[in-house]
Short mmCIF file of C-alpha atoms in Angstrom, two decimals:
data_model
loop_
_atom_site.label_atom_id
_atom_site.label_comp_id
_atom_site.label_asym_id
_atom_site.label_seq_id
_atom_site.Cartn_x
_atom_site.Cartn_y
_atom_site.Cartn_z
CA UNK A 25 0.00 0.00 0.00
CA UNK A 26 1.41 3.36 -0.98
CA UNK A 27 1.98 6.12 1.54
CA UNK A 28 -0.68 8.26 -0.18
CA UNK A 29 -3.22 5.46 0.06
CA UNK A 30 -2.40 4.95 3.70
CA UNK A 31 -2.79 8.66 4.32
CA UNK A 32 -6.15 8.75 2.54
CA UNK A 33 -7.35 5.67 4.44
CA UNK A 34 -6.41 7.29 7.72
CA UNK A 35 -8.34 10.42 6.79
CA UNK A 36 -11.30 8.36 5.59
CA UNK A 37 -11.24 6.38 8.82
CA UNK A 38 -11.26 9.58 10.90
CA UNK A 39 -13.93 11.05 8.58
CA UNK A 40 -16.07 7.99 9.17
CA UNK A 41 -15.74 8.41 12.92
CA UNK A 42 -16.45 12.14 12.79
CA UNK A 43 -13.04 12.86 14.31
CA UNK A 44 -11.97 15.46 11.72
CA UNK A 45 -12.46 19.20 12.05
CA UNK A 46 -14.98 20.90 9.75
CA UNK A 47 -12.41 21.98 7.16
CA UNK A 48 -10.96 18.49 6.77
CA UNK A 49 -14.42 16.97 6.89
CA UNK A 50 -15.47 19.11 3.90
CA UNK A 51 -12.25 18.32 2.11
CA UNK A 52 -12.89 14.56 2.40
CA UNK A 53 -16.50 15.01 1.32
CA UNK A 54 -15.36 16.76 -1.86
CA UNK A 55 -12.77 14.05 -2.46
CA UNK A 56 -15.36 11.28 -2.07
CA UNK A 57 -17.76 13.09 -4.39
CA UNK A 58 -15.17 13.35 -7.13
CA UNK A 59 -13.28 10.07 -6.79
CA UNK A 60 -15.07 6.74 -7.22
CA UNK A 61 -12.21 4.72 -5.74
CA UNK A 62 -12.20 6.77 -2.62
CA UNK A 63 -15.97 6.59 -2.47
CA UNK A 64 -15.70 2.83 -2.75
CA UNK A 65 -13.10 2.68 0.02
CA UNK A 66 -15.33 4.74 2.23
CA UNK A 67 -18.29 2.48 1.47
CA UNK A 68 -16.34 -0.63 2.39
CA UNK A 69 -15.14 1.01 5.57
CA UNK A 70 -18.63 2.12 6.51
CA UNK A 71 -20.13 -1.29 5.88
CA UNK A 72 -17.39 -3.02 7.82
CA UNK A 73 -17.89 -0.67 10.73
CA UNK A 74 -21.63 -1.23 10.72
CA UNK A 75 -21.08 -4.96 10.59
CA UNK A 76 -18.74 -4.95 13.54
CA UNK A 77 -21.09 -2.70 15.46
CA UNK A 78 -23.93 -5.15 14.78
CA UNK A 79 -22.20 -8.18 16.16
CA UNK A 80 -24.36 -9.77 18.81
CA UNK A 81 -23.74 -8.69 22.35
CA UNK A 82 -23.45 -11.63 24.65
CA UNK A 83 -24.53 -11.58 28.22
CA UNK A 84 -21.89 -12.10 30.81
CA UNK A 85 -22.31 -15.39 32.66
CA UNK A 86 -25.07 -15.08 35.26
CA UNK A 87 -22.73 -16.38 37.90
CA UNK A 88 -20.21 -13.63 37.29
CA UNK A 89 -21.20 -11.50 40.26
CA UNK A 90 -21.11 -14.41 42.65
CA UNK A 91 -17.89 -15.64 41.09
CA UNK A 92 -16.27 -12.27 41.72
CA UNK A 93 -17.51 -12.27 45.30
CA UNK A 94 -16.27 -15.82 45.86
CA UNK A 95 -12.95 -14.99 44.35
CA UNK A 96 -12.56 -11.97 46.59
CA UNK A 97 -13.55 -13.96 49.66
CA UNK A 98 -11.17 -16.75 48.68
CA UNK A 99 -8.37 -14.27 48.18
CA UNK A 100 -9.18 -12.61 51.45
CA UNK A 101 -9.29 -15.84 53.40
CA UNK A 102 -6.61 -17.88 51.69
CA UNK A 103 -4.18 -15.35 50.37
CA UNK A 104 -4.72 -11.79 51.30
CA UNK A 105 -5.66 -12.13 54.93
CA UNK A 106 -2.53 -13.89 56.18
CA UNK A 107 -0.52 -11.87 53.74
CA UNK A 108 -2.03 -8.72 55.15
CA UNK A 109 -1.22 -9.85 58.67
CA UNK A 110 2.31 -10.75 57.64
CA UNK A 111 2.70 -7.54 55.73
CA UNK A 112 1.42 -5.55 58.66
CA UNK A 113 3.73 -7.41 61.02
CA UNK A 114 6.60 -6.88 58.62
CA UNK A 115 5.83 -3.22 58.32
CA UNK A 116 5.65 -2.93 62.11
CA UNK A 117 8.92 -4.79 62.44
CA UNK A 118 10.59 -2.54 59.90
CA UNK A 119 9.16 0.53 61.59
CA UNK A 120 10.46 -0.59 64.98
CA UNK A 121 13.85 -1.31 63.46
CA UNK A 122 13.90 2.07 61.77
CA UNK A 123 12.90 3.83 64.99
CA UNK A 124 15.49 1.93 67.03
CA UNK A 125 18.18 2.61 64.45
CA UNK A 126 17.27 6.28 64.36
CA UNK A 127 17.24 6.40 68.16
CA UNK A 128 20.61 4.66 68.28
CA UNK A 129 22.02 7.05 65.69
CA UNK A 130 20.88 9.97 67.82
CA UNK A 131 21.63 8.51 71.24
CA UNK A 132 25.12 7.12 70.58
CA UNK A 133 26.70 10.43 69.51
CA UNK A 134 24.66 12.22 72.18
CA UNK A 135 25.81 9.73 74.79
CA UNK A 136 29.40 10.09 73.67
CA UNK A 137 29.08 13.86 73.78
CA UNK A 138 27.58 13.75 77.28
CA UNK A 139 30.27 11.31 78.39
CA UNK A 140 33.00 13.56 77.05
CA UNK A 141 31.44 16.63 78.67
CA UNK A 142 31.04 14.86 82.00
CA UNK A 143 34.56 13.57 81.71
CA UNK A 144 35.90 17.05 81.04
CA UNK A 145 33.84 18.66 83.79
CA UNK A 146 34.61 15.94 86.31
CA UNK A 147 38.35 16.08 85.70
CA UNK A 148 39.53 19.58 86.40
CA UNK A 149 42.89 18.17 87.37
CA UNK A 150 43.37 16.83 83.86
CA UNK A 151 44.09 13.32 85.09
CA UNK A 152 43.69 10.51 82.58
CA UNK A 153 42.22 8.03 85.03
CA UNK A 154 38.54 7.16 85.40
CA UNK A 155 36.82 7.39 88.73
CA UNK A 156 33.86 5.32 89.75
CA UNK A 157 32.40 6.82 92.84
CA UNK A 158 30.43 4.97 95.44
CA UNK A 159 28.72 6.55 98.41
CA UNK A 160 31.31 5.30 100.84
CA UNK A 161 34.59 5.72 99.04
CA UNK A 162 36.35 6.43 95.80
CA UNK A 163 37.67 3.54 93.77
CA UNK A 164 40.29 4.48 91.27
CA UNK A 165 40.69 2.47 88.11
CA UNK A 166 44.33 2.98 87.40
CA UNK A 167 45.85 4.02 84.19
CA UNK A 168 48.96 2.37 82.89
CA UNK A 169 51.08 4.82 84.86
CA UNK A 170 49.19 4.38 88.05
CA UNK A 171 48.10 7.97 88.17
CA UNK A 172 44.56 9.18 88.34
CA UNK A 173 42.23 11.58 90.01
CA UNK A 174 43.39 12.36 93.42
CA UNK A 175 41.20 10.85 96.10
CA UNK A 176 38.73 13.24 97.59
CA UNK A 177 39.51 14.37 101.06
CA UNK A 178 37.09 15.74 103.58
CA UNK A 179 39.06 18.88 104.11
CA UNK A 180 40.16 19.14 100.52
CA UNK A 181 43.83 19.15 101.43
CA UNK A 182 44.84 16.30 103.67
CA UNK A 183 45.34 13.63 101.07
CA UNK A 184 48.27 11.97 99.60
CA UNK A 185 48.79 10.50 96.16
CA UNK A 186 51.96 8.84 95.10
CA UNK A 187 53.64 5.98 93.34
CA UNK A 188 56.27 3.96 95.12
CA UNK A 189 58.35 2.05 92.59
CA UNK A 190 60.52 -0.72 93.95
CA UNK A 191 62.91 -3.01 92.14
CA UNK A 192 63.82 -6.44 93.42
CA UNK A 193 65.47 -9.64 92.22
CA UNK A 194 62.93 -11.61 94.23
CA UNK A 195 59.71 -10.52 92.61
CA UNK A 196 57.77 -13.62 93.57
CA UNK A 197 58.87 -13.52 97.19
CA UNK A 198 58.10 -9.82 97.55
CA UNK A 199 54.71 -10.25 95.94
CA UNK A 200 53.85 -13.02 98.35
CA UNK A 201 54.90 -10.86 101.25
CA UNK A 202 52.99 -7.78 100.07
CA UNK A 203 49.89 -9.86 99.32
CA UNK A 204 49.98 -11.47 102.72
CA UNK A 205 50.52 -8.15 104.43
CA UNK A 206 47.65 -6.53 102.53
CA UNK A 207 45.43 -9.36 103.66
CA UNK A 208 46.68 -9.26 107.26
CA UNK A 209 46.12 -5.58 107.73
CA UNK A 210 42.76 -5.66 105.99
CA UNK A 211 43.66 -3.66 102.91
CA UNK A 212 42.20 -6.19 100.47
CA UNK A 213 39.05 -4.22 99.79
CA UNK A 214 41.05 -1.06 99.24
CA UNK A 215 43.58 -2.57 96.89
CA UNK A 216 43.45 -3.13 93.17
CA UNK A 217 46.24 -5.49 92.17
CA UNK A 218 47.54 -5.80 88.64
CA UNK A 219 50.05 -8.23 87.27
CA UNK A 220 52.30 -7.88 84.27
CA UNK A 221 55.21 -9.96 83.05
CA UNK A 222 57.90 -8.52 85.28
CA UNK A 223 55.84 -6.13 87.32
CA UNK A 224 53.24 -6.16 90.04
CA UNK A 225 51.15 -3.13 90.78
CA UNK A 226 49.12 -2.50 93.91
CA UNK A 227 46.88 0.52 93.81
CA UNK A 228 45.79 1.23 97.33
CA UNK A 229 43.11 3.74 98.16
CA UNK A 230 42.74 3.86 101.86
CA UNK A 231 43.28 5.89 105.01
CA UNK A 232 46.87 7.16 105.26
CA UNK A 233 47.21 5.34 108.56
CA UNK A 234 46.53 1.97 106.97
CA UNK A 235 49.02 2.65 104.23
CA UNK A 236 51.56 3.63 106.84
CA UNK A 237 50.95 0.30 108.57
CA UNK A 238 51.59 -1.43 105.26
CA UNK A 239 54.85 0.45 104.78
CA UNK A 240 55.82 -0.36 108.36
CA UNK A 241 55.42 -4.03 107.49
CA UNK A 242 57.34 -3.58 104.24
CA UNK A 243 60.26 -2.33 106.35
CA UNK A 244 60.97 -5.96 107.22
CA UNK A 245 61.84 -6.75 103.61
CA UNK A 246 63.07 -3.33 102.52
CA UNK A 247 66.62 -4.62 102.11
CA UNK A 248 65.36 -6.92 99.36
CA UNK A 249 64.69 -3.93 97.15
CA UNK A 250 67.63 -2.81 95.04
CA UNK A 251 66.14 0.49 93.90
CA UNK A 252 63.32 2.73 94.99
CA UNK A 253 61.60 5.80 93.72
CA UNK A 254 58.66 7.79 94.95
CA UNK A 255 56.54 10.03 92.72
CA UNK A 256 54.30 12.41 94.58
CA UNK A 257 51.44 14.16 92.86
CA UNK A 258 50.25 17.60 93.60
CA UNK A 259 46.90 19.06 92.54
CA UNK A 260 47.28 17.56 89.11
CA UNK A 261 49.44 15.06 87.28
CA UNK A 262 51.59 17.82 85.83
CA UNK A 263 52.57 18.87 89.27
CA UNK A 264 54.72 15.95 90.36
CA UNK A 265 57.92 15.48 92.28
CA UNK A 266 60.05 12.39 91.86
CA UNK A 267 62.14 11.35 94.82
CA UNK A 268 64.79 8.95 93.59
CA UNK A 269 66.27 6.39 95.98
CA UNK A 270 63.52 7.15 98.41
CA UNK A 271 63.89 5.61 101.83
CA UNK A 272 61.07 4.03 103.75
CA UNK A 273 61.44 6.74 106.35
CA UNK A 274 60.94 9.34 103.66
CA UNK A 275 57.93 7.53 102.19
CA UNK A 276 56.21 7.27 105.56
CA UNK A 277 57.12 10.84 106.32
CA UNK A 278 55.42 12.02 103.15
CA UNK A 279 52.29 10.12 104.09
CA UNK A 280 52.32 11.84 107.45
CA UNK A 281 52.04 15.33 106.05
CA UNK A 282 48.85 17.15 106.90
CA UNK A 283 48.27 18.67 103.51
CA UNK A 284 49.40 18.36 99.92
CA UNK A 285 51.47 21.53 100.06
CA UNK A 286 53.58 20.29 102.98
CA UNK A 287 53.83 16.93 101.21
CA UNK A 288 55.09 18.47 98.01
CA UNK A 289 57.55 20.71 99.85
CA UNK A 290 58.92 17.77 101.80
CA UNK A 291 59.13 15.60 98.67
CA UNK A 292 61.08 18.36 96.94
CA UNK A 293 63.46 18.52 99.89
CA UNK A 294 63.90 14.73 99.88
CA UNK A 295 64.50 14.74 96.14
CA UNK A 296 67.23 17.39 96.50
CA UNK A 297 68.76 15.68 99.47
CA UNK A 298 68.89 12.27 97.78
CA UNK A 299 70.28 13.81 94.63
CA UNK A 300 73.10 15.51 96.55
CA UNK A 301 73.73 12.31 98.46
CA UNK A 302 73.97 10.33 95.23
CA UNK A 303 76.37 12.90 93.79
CA UNK A 304 78.55 12.71 96.86
CA UNK A 305 78.48 8.93 96.79
CA UNK A 306 79.35 8.95 93.12
CA UNK A 307 82.27 11.30 93.93
CA UNK A 308 83.40 8.94 96.69
CA UNK A 309 83.01 11.55 99.38
CA UNK A 310 80.63 9.43 101.47
CA UNK A 311 79.78 5.77 101.85
CA UNK A 312 76.95 4.55 99.70
CA UNK A 313 75.39 2.81 102.66
CA UNK A 314 74.61 5.99 104.50
CA UNK A 315 72.87 5.18 107.78
CA UNK A 316 70.21 7.73 106.97
CA UNK A 317 69.48 5.96 103.73
CA UNK A 318 68.82 2.63 105.20
CA UNK A 319 67.75 3.50 108.68
CA UNK A 320 64.29 2.30 109.06
CA UNK A 321 64.31 2.54 112.81
CA UNK A 322 64.16 6.28 112.56
CA UNK A 323 60.54 6.29 111.59
CA UNK A 324 58.87 8.73 113.86
CA UNK A 325 56.19 7.16 116.02
CA UNK A 326 56.42 3.72 114.43
CA UNK A 327 53.04 2.12 114.13
CA UNK A 328 52.55 -1.17 115.78
CA UNK A 329 51.42 -3.95 113.43
CA UNK A 330 47.80 -4.89 113.89
CA UNK A 331 47.28 -8.50 114.63
CA UNK A 332 44.99 -10.40 112.36
CA UNK A 333 41.69 -11.01 114.11
CA UNK A 334 38.02 -10.93 113.13
CA UNK A 335 37.52 -7.55 114.73
CA UNK A 336 40.51 -5.82 113.27
CA UNK A 337 38.48 -3.51 111.11
CA UNK A 338 37.00 -1.94 114.19
CA UNK A 339 40.43 -1.21 115.60
CA UNK A 340 41.43 1.08 112.77
CA UNK A 341 41.22 4.71 113.77
CA UNK A 342 39.12 6.48 111.18
CA UNK A 343 39.79 9.89 112.64
CA UNK A 344 36.38 10.50 114.10
CA UNK A 345 34.64 8.79 111.21
CA UNK A 346 36.21 10.90 108.51
CA UNK A 347 37.99 9.09 105.69
CA UNK A 348 41.02 11.08 104.60
CA UNK A 349 41.85 8.91 101.66
CA UNK A 350 45.31 8.51 100.31
CA UNK A 351 46.38 6.60 97.29
CA UNK A 352 49.64 4.86 97.07
CA UNK A 353 50.52 2.85 94.04
CA UNK A 354 53.25 0.36 94.77
CA UNK A 355 54.98 -0.95 91.71
CA UNK A 356 57.31 -3.83 92.30
CA UNK A 357 59.41 -4.87 89.36
CA UNK A 358 62.57 -6.70 88.51
CA UNK A 359 65.61 -4.65 87.44
CA UNK A 360 65.94 -4.24 83.69
CA UNK B 9 -24.16 15.73 39.83
CA UNK B 10 -24.25 12.43 41.65
CA UNK B 11 -27.70 11.22 40.71
CA UNK B 12 -29.02 11.12 37.16
CA UNK B 13 -32.51 10.37 36.03
CA UNK B 14 -32.60 7.47 33.58
CA UNK B 15 -36.03 6.37 32.33
CA UNK B 16 -37.61 7.44 35.57
CA UNK B 17 -35.14 5.52 37.70
CA UNK B 18 -32.54 7.17 39.84
CA UNK B 19 -29.09 6.20 38.63
CA UNK B 20 -26.09 7.03 40.71
CA UNK B 21 -23.08 8.01 38.61
CA UNK B 22 -19.83 6.10 38.53
CA UNK B 23 -17.87 8.60 40.56
CA UNK B 24 -20.22 8.33 43.51
CA UNK B 25 -20.28 4.56 43.28
CA UNK B 26 -16.49 4.39 43.18
CA UNK B 27 -16.31 6.66 46.21
CA UNK B 28 -18.65 4.35 48.06
CA UNK B 29 -16.58 1.36 46.96
CA UNK B 30 -13.55 2.99 48.52
CA UNK B 31 -15.44 3.10 51.80
CA UNK B 32 -16.15 -0.63 51.51
CA UNK B 33 -19.77 -0.33 50.38
CA UNK B 34 -20.51 -3.75 48.90
CA UNK B 35 -23.76 -2.53 47.34
CA UNK B 36 -21.82 0.03 45.31
CA UNK B 37 -19.43 -2.68 44.16
CA UNK B 38 -22.40 -4.82 43.22
CA UNK B 39 -23.93 -1.97 41.20
CA UNK B 40 -20.72 -1.25 39.31
CA UNK B 41 -20.18 -4.91 38.47
CA UNK B 42 -23.73 -5.32 37.24
CA UNK B 43 -23.45 -2.12 35.24
CA UNK B 44 -20.27 -3.07 33.40
CA UNK B 45 -20.11 -6.83 33.44
CA UNK B 46 -21.63 -7.32 29.96
CA UNK B 47 -19.48 -4.67 28.32
CA UNK B 48 -16.32 -5.98 29.87
CA UNK B 49 -17.23 -9.55 29.07
CA UNK B 50 -17.96 -8.71 25.43
CA UNK B 51 -14.85 -6.62 25.05
CA UNK B 52 -12.70 -9.49 26.29
CA UNK B 53 -14.64 -12.06 24.29
CA UNK B 54 -14.18 -10.08 21.07
CA UNK B 55 -10.46 -9.92 21.70
CA UNK B 56 -9.71 -13.41 22.97
CA UNK B 57 -12.58 -15.38 21.38
CA UNK B 58 -13.01 -17.86 24.19
CA UNK B 59 -16.02 -17.73 26.46
CA UNK B 60 -14.37 -19.45 29.41
CA UNK B 61 -11.32 -17.24 29.16
CA UNK B 62 -13.55 -14.19 28.78
CA UNK B 63 -15.54 -15.13 31.88
CA UNK B 64 -12.35 -15.74 33.84
CA UNK B 65 -10.76 -12.49 32.68
CA UNK B 66 -13.92 -10.53 33.44
CA UNK B 67 -13.89 -11.84 36.99
CA UNK B 68 -10.22 -10.97 37.25
CA UNK B 69 -10.94 -7.47 35.98
CA UNK B 70 -13.50 -6.79 38.68
CA UNK B 71 -11.37 -8.34 41.37
CA UNK B 72 -8.50 -6.08 40.34
CA UNK B 73 -10.81 -3.10 40.27
CA UNK B 74 -11.97 -3.75 43.83
CA UNK B 75 -8.46 -4.42 45.06
CA UNK B 76 -7.11 -1.27 43.44
CA UNK B 77 -10.06 1.05 43.81
CA UNK B 78 -7.95 3.33 46.01
CA UNK B 79 -5.55 3.74 43.09
CA UNK B 80 -8.25 5.28 40.89
CA UNK B 81 -7.54 9.00 41.02
CA UNK B 82 -10.46 10.10 38.88
CA UNK B 83 -8.25 11.72 36.24
CA UNK B 84 -10.01 9.69 33.56
CA UNK B 85 -13.54 8.31 33.35
CA UNK B 86 -14.10 5.29 35.52
CA UNK B 87 -15.06 3.03 32.68
CA UNK B 88 -11.93 3.84 30.66
CA UNK B 89 -9.93 2.90 33.77
CA UNK B 90 -11.92 -0.31 34.10
CA UNK B 91 -11.49 -1.08 30.40
CA UNK B 92 -7.76 -0.49 30.73
CA UNK B 93 -7.60 -3.18 33.41
CA UNK B 94 -9.56 -5.54 31.19
CA UNK B 95 -7.47 -4.81 28.11
CA UNK B 96 -4.19 -5.27 29.95
CA UNK B 97 -5.33 -8.56 31.42
CA UNK B 98 -6.52 -9.71 28.02
CA UNK B 99 -3.28 -8.63 26.34
CA UNK B 100 -1.31 -10.79 28.73
CA UNK B 101 -3.70 -13.64 28.24
CA UNK B 102 -3.56 -13.40 24.44
CA UNK B 103 0.20 -13.49 24.43
CA UNK B 104 0.02 -16.89 26.06
CA UNK B 105 -2.68 -18.19 23.70
CA UNK B 106 -1.68 -16.77 20.30
CA UNK B 107 -1.36 -20.21 18.72
CA UNK B 108 -4.91 -21.14 19.66
CA UNK B 109 -6.25 -18.07 17.88
CA UNK B 110 -4.50 -18.96 14.61
CA UNK B 111 -5.69 -22.52 14.91
CA UNK B 112 -9.31 -21.42 15.22
CA UNK B 113 -9.04 -19.50 11.91
CA UNK B 114 -7.71 -22.57 10.16
CA UNK B 115 -10.71 -24.49 11.37
CA UNK B 116 -13.10 -21.82 10.08
CA UNK B 117 -11.45 -21.82 6.64
CA UNK B 118 -12.41 -25.43 6.24
CA UNK B 119 -16.09 -24.83 6.87
CA UNK B 120 -18.60 -24.87 4.13
CA UNK B 121 -19.73 -21.35 4.67
CA UNK B 122 -20.59 -20.32 1.14
CA UNK B 123 -23.86 -18.74 2.08
CA UNK B 124 -22.34 -16.74 4.88
CA UNK B 125 -19.43 -15.67 2.72
CA UNK B 126 -21.69 -14.49 -0.06
CA UNK B 127 -23.80 -12.54 2.40
CA UNK B 128 -20.75 -10.83 3.76
CA UNK B 129 -19.29 -10.11 0.32
CA UNK B 130 -22.49 -8.55 -0.87
CA UNK B 131 -22.94 -6.53 2.26
CA UNK B 132 -19.45 -5.06 2.36
CA UNK B 133 -19.66 -3.86 -1.25
CA UNK B 134 -23.24 -2.61 -1.39
CA UNK B 135 -24.81 -0.11 0.95
CA UNK B 136 -28.28 -1.14 -0.17
CA UNK B 137 -27.97 -4.43 1.62
CA UNK B 138 -30.28 -5.16 4.56
CA UNK B 139 -29.63 -4.31 8.17
CA UNK B 140 -26.12 -5.53 9.15
CA UNK B 141 -27.61 -6.95 12.32
CA UNK B 142 -29.34 -9.60 10.19
CA UNK B 143 -26.00 -10.73 8.79
CA UNK B 144 -24.32 -10.57 12.16
CA UNK B 145 -27.06 -12.83 13.53
CA UNK B 146 -25.90 -15.47 11.06
CA UNK B 147 -23.74 -17.65 13.23
CA UNK B 148 -21.28 -18.56 10.48
CA UNK B 149 -20.94 -14.98 9.26
CA UNK B 150 -20.24 -13.79 12.81
CA UNK B 151 -17.71 -16.55 13.20
CA UNK B 152 -15.90 -15.41 10.05
CA UNK B 153 -15.75 -11.87 11.37
CA UNK B 154 -14.47 -13.00 14.75
CA UNK B 155 -11.87 -15.20 13.13
CA UNK B 156 -10.71 -12.33 10.96
CA UNK B 157 -10.41 -10.19 14.06
CA UNK B 158 -8.24 -12.76 15.78
CA UNK B 159 -5.80 -12.59 12.86
CA UNK B 160 -5.14 -8.95 13.50
CA UNK B 161 -2.27 -7.87 15.68
CA UNK B 162 -3.41 -7.51 19.28
CA UNK B 163 -2.90 -3.75 19.21
CA UNK B 164 -5.03 -3.36 16.09
CA UNK B 165 -7.65 -5.82 17.31
CA UNK B 166 -8.08 -3.97 20.57
CA UNK B 167 -8.35 -0.57 18.96
CA UNK B 168 -10.92 -1.72 16.41
CA UNK B 169 -12.97 -3.48 19.10
CA UNK B 170 -12.94 -0.39 21.29
CA UNK B 171 -13.98 1.85 18.43
CA UNK B 172 -16.31 -0.17 16.21
CA UNK B 173 -17.84 -2.48 18.78
CA UNK B 174 -17.61 -0.53 22.04
CA UNK B 175 -18.19 2.77 20.21
CA UNK B 176 -15.53 4.59 22.18
CA UNK B 177 -14.33 7.98 20.97
CA UNK B 178 -10.71 8.47 19.97
CA UNK B 179 -10.09 10.32 23.23
CA UNK B 180 -11.51 7.50 25.28
CA UNK B 181 -9.42 4.96 23.39
CA UNK B 182 -6.38 7.13 23.97
CA UNK B 183 -7.13 7.18 27.71
CA UNK B 184 -7.86 3.49 27.89
CA UNK B 185 -4.79 2.35 26.04
CA UNK B 186 -2.65 5.23 27.28
CA UNK B 187 -1.47 6.10 23.78
CA UNK B 188 -1.40 9.33 21.78
CA UNK B 189 -4.47 10.45 19.85
CA UNK B 190 -2.50 10.31 16.59
CA UNK B 191 -1.52 6.74 17.33
CA UNK B 192 -5.14 5.84 17.87
CA UNK B 193 -6.03 7.35 14.51
CA UNK B 194 -3.29 5.63 12.53
CA UNK B 195 -3.62 2.32 14.34
CA UNK B 196 -7.36 2.25 13.78
CA UNK B 197 -6.94 3.03 10.11
CA UNK B 198 -4.43 0.21 9.65
CA UNK B 199 -6.61 -2.16 11.67
CA UNK B 200 -9.61 -1.46 9.44
CA UNK B 201 -7.58 -1.86 6.31
CA UNK B 202 -5.99 -5.10 7.49
CA UNK B 203 -9.31 -6.50 8.66
CA UNK B 204 -10.79 -5.79 5.26
CA UNK B 205 -7.93 -7.62 3.56
CA UNK B 206 -8.36 -10.61 5.86
CA UNK B 207 -12.08 -10.70 5.30
CA UNK B 208 -11.57 -10.42 1.53
CA UNK B 209 -9.15 -13.31 1.59
CA UNK B 210 -11.68 -15.43 3.48
CA UNK B 211 -14.92 -14.58 1.66
CA UNK B 212 -13.68 -14.38 -1.92
#
């Protein structure tokens, strides 16, 4: 069929359906009037259209309505209903998951932010340790260096915080002795022990008196330690004084100080004194075994050991019920 | 206007019925099914030429309508939307059964339908012939026409059924099939031309 024929047929078809505008309608009328072929085409088209339009209309099956209803009921009961339930449950599940995820996405950063803020606000001293406070006492979770927030004191000044580092060839023996002593003088609850390969750490948060008792007991084995060092902390970890070759007398003396300022002053004096002593020893001007360096009998007002008994806790003087906490971290290690 | 007067009876228009269907009114669903069931059934029957299939597809059409009544936005007339569902379902069905349709034509070609053929030949070429309804009532003649229809492409068959049997306007066909008006025009023209050729080949 040529393109022209196809075009004419399309126009005739639209003409037949009355879908042309008046101008085109008149144009086709004129064409039909003057062209027999086109008139014949139009006739065929018209007859065919009439024929198709006259085809008998059949009635839909009488059961159709009921069939539709049955089908809907069947779908509802067998397919759609459980599916709807499952879909609803699935949607609920997804919603809950979305809500929980959203809540987690909000709460986790918020929690972290709050934690950081609390951490910053609660640590004016800038210490890198974490403190878990209980109503009765402070428990310090030590950092690797054994430093941390200074224990709270009732008067805000009379506390002590230090690290006593001791070196010994008999690490096992010294550990046994310290452990036993801690148990005997009822410091178990106040002590957090840590063990490393060649190092034992005892972080003791207790009344200064109890710690002094411990040191008094340590005096019996002090000669087993080949080196000693005491680090005393001031108001913050940046304010520290290291007393090398500290003696037991010096350590106990530092614990005896009434406030941190006296403690720091004394520590500074001990540090200078020991440094000068070491220089003199190195220069051969004095004996290395200076009586003052090893004299443990010079402890002022030595504390009598408390005998282990079921009532020993009651015998500890808590200074009229006030707990002036001190923290001493004892690090016992083998020489490098 | 929701209610129209039709031969003294109050007829509620499609829009109102659809709205009631949305609210779960089973009476409205009933009314719409009764109103359109014959037209939908005939449309499908003219396209697929199988009564059982037509009945099944008609049911499916109404089930889909009820299930998706919320999706009807009212941008087009309700019945064009309903016809679109029916046509789409029938399209899919025909694609699966195309071989059956061809087979049915082969069967018709073997019939001794001389009388029916002559009637058709005379009618198509002479406008002074009697009422076409008389010819269409002839079972064999109707069967020839249906068979010729089934030999058309589905697109052309649908468009010619919608126009010449369902008497839809070009705009309505365009809405139902979701095609351009120009496409309707050209497709219908080709469908008519092809149908004529098929009929000629059968009746001559």
